[in-house]
GROMACS .gro file of C-alpha atoms in nm:
model
  116
    1MET     CA    1   7.008  15.391   3.957
    2ASN     CA    2   6.657  15.550   3.909
    3GLU     CA    3   6.409  15.755   4.129
    4GLU     CA    4   6.174  15.427   4.253
    5GLN     CA    5   6.542  15.168   4.313
    6VAL     CA    6   6.570  15.515   4.530
    7ILE     CA    7   6.245  15.507   4.665
    8LYS     CA    8   6.221  15.133   4.786
    9SER     CA    9   6.580  15.179   4.948
   10LEU     CA   10   6.444  15.440   5.160
   11THR     CA   11   6.199  15.265   5.277
   12ALA     CA   12   6.330  14.949   5.333
   13LEU     CA   13   6.545  15.189   5.593
   14ALA     CA   14   6.286  15.369   5.686
   15HIS     CA   15   6.233  15.112   6.029
   16ALA     CA   16   6.472  15.122   6.386
   17VAL     CA   17   6.534  14.753   6.302
   18ARG     CA   18   6.637  14.762   5.968
   19LEU     CA   19   6.867  15.077   5.971
   20ARG     CA   20   7.031  14.936   6.255
   21VAL     CA   21   7.075  14.536   6.050
   22PHE     CA   22   7.209  14.682   5.745
   23ARG     CA   23   7.457  14.935   5.926
   24ASP     CA   24   7.576  14.660   6.162
   25LEU     CA   25   7.609  14.423   5.817
   26VAL     CA   26   7.859  14.731   5.699
   27VAL     CA   27   8.053  14.733   5.992
   28ALA     CA   28   8.049  14.329   6.015
   29GLY     CA   29   8.199  14.367   5.591
   30SER     CA   30   8.260  14.073   5.348
   31GLU     CA   31   8.253  13.820   5.648
   32GLY     CA   32   7.835  13.925   5.627
   33ARG     CA   33   7.670  13.756   5.970
   34THR     CA   34   7.400  13.475   6.067
   35PRO     CA   35   7.121  13.542   6.176
   36SER     CA   36   7.182  13.433   6.489
   37ALA     CA   37   7.433  13.613   6.493
   38LEU     CA   38   7.187  13.965   6.429
   39ALA     CA   39   6.942  13.827   6.629
   40GLU     CA   40   7.231  13.828   6.918
   41GLN     CA   41   7.393  14.058   6.846
   42LEU     CA   42   7.111  14.371   6.794
   43GLY     CA   43   6.868  14.213   7.002
   44VAL     CA   44   6.571  14.162   6.783
   45PRO     CA   45   6.343  13.799   6.810
   46SER     CA   46   6.491  13.541   6.542
   47THR     CA   47   6.138  13.599   6.380
   48ALA     CA   48   6.076  14.001   6.352
   49LEU     CA   49   6.458  13.984   6.247
   50SER     CA   50   6.416  13.723   5.960
   51PHE     CA   51   6.098  13.955   5.793
   52HIS     CA   52   6.349  14.232   5.824
   53LEU     CA   53   6.582  14.049   5.625
   54LYS     CA   54   6.367  13.984   5.367
   55GLU     CA   55   6.284  14.411   5.316
   56LEU     CA   56   6.641  14.410   5.282
   57VAL     CA   57   6.672  14.168   5.075
   58ASN     CA   58   6.418  14.275   4.848
   59ALA     CA   59   6.519  14.627   4.838
   60GLY     CA   60   6.843  14.499   4.726
   61LEU     CA   61   7.011  14.629   4.994
   62VAL     CA   62   7.136  14.335   5.156
   63THR     CA   63   7.231  14.005   5.029
   64GLN     CA   64   7.156  13.661   5.145
   65GLU     CA   65   7.429  13.304   5.051
   66ARG     CA   66   7.419  12.977   5.162
   67VAL     CA   67   7.723  12.806   5.270
   68SER     CA   68   7.691  12.487   5.342
   69ARG     CA   69   7.345  12.492   5.609
   70ASN     CA   70   7.433  12.870   5.749
   71LEU     CA   71   7.317  13.146   5.529
   72PHE     CA   72   7.506  13.457   5.516
   73TYR     CA   73   7.404  13.842   5.492
   74ARG     CA   74   7.676  14.118   5.413
   75ALA     CA   75   7.541  14.477   5.270
   76ALA     CA   76   7.503  14.514   4.971
   77TYR     CA   77   7.822  14.751   4.912
   78ASP     CA   78   7.775  14.901   4.554
   79GLU     CA   79   7.377  14.957   4.588
   80MET     CA   80   7.470  15.139   4.951
   81ASN     CA   81   7.728  15.351   4.705
   82ALA     CA   82   7.461  15.391   4.420
   83VAL     CA   83   7.234  15.535   4.697
   84ILE     CA   84   7.412  15.791   4.827
   85ARG     CA   85   7.526  15.908   4.461
   86TYR     CA   86   7.257  15.950   4.337
   87LEU     CA   87   7.142  16.122   4.693
   88THR     CA   88   7.445  16.452   4.618
   89GLU     CA   89   7.476  16.381   4.214
   90ASN     CA   90   7.409  16.746   4.246
   91CYS     CA   91   7.589  16.789   4.600
   92CYS     CA   92   7.675  17.213   4.637
   93ALA     CA   93   7.492  17.322   4.278
   94GLY     CA   94   7.727  17.191   4.132
   95ALA     CA   95   8.057  17.337   4.341
   96ASP     CA   96   8.304  17.116   4.430
   97CYS     CA   97   8.209  17.003   4.790
   98GLY     CA   98   8.533  16.861   4.859
   99GLN     CA   99   8.491  16.533   4.849
  100THR     CA  100   8.715  16.333   4.697
  101GLY     CA  101   8.671  15.985   4.495
  102THR     CA  102   8.329  15.826   4.449
  103VAL     CA  103   8.309  15.543   4.648
  104CYS     CA  104   8.113  15.605   5.046
  105CYS     CA  105   8.244  15.258   5.140
  106PRO     CA  106   8.586  15.066   5.083
  107GLU     CA  107   8.367  14.758   5.178
  108ALA     CA  108   8.232  14.826   4.865
  109THR     CA  109   8.538  14.742   4.671
  110LYS     CA  110   8.627  14.398   4.854
  111THR     CA  111   8.466  14.033   4.716
  112SER     CA  112   8.139  14.035   4.857
  113THR     CA  113   8.078  13.618   4.865
  114LEU     CA  114   8.318  13.415   5.172
  115GLU     CA  115   8.716  13.290   5.017
  116SER     CA  116   8.636  12.895   5.049
   0.00000   0.00000   0.00000
């Protein structure tokens, strides 16, 4: 992860709707959500939501998969964890911060595609 990628990710999250979408997708886990489910859950108009989803996909924080007629969006846990690692790599000036493990989200170890 380099500085440019981190800036792109943080820029994508620097909007209230995109932050809410991303957090909802993190909660949804590897199952993901369809745009209609996200719009209903978050109370965001579909037209605005598609713009925000595109921004999150372009930043690499969200993946998109077509399953039959439906699109499913999922949080990109590897990318999210890479941003967090980048931001905290010099945490506590090298002293033990009490943090264990390097994975910030257990979902990161699960499959990111729908099982058929």
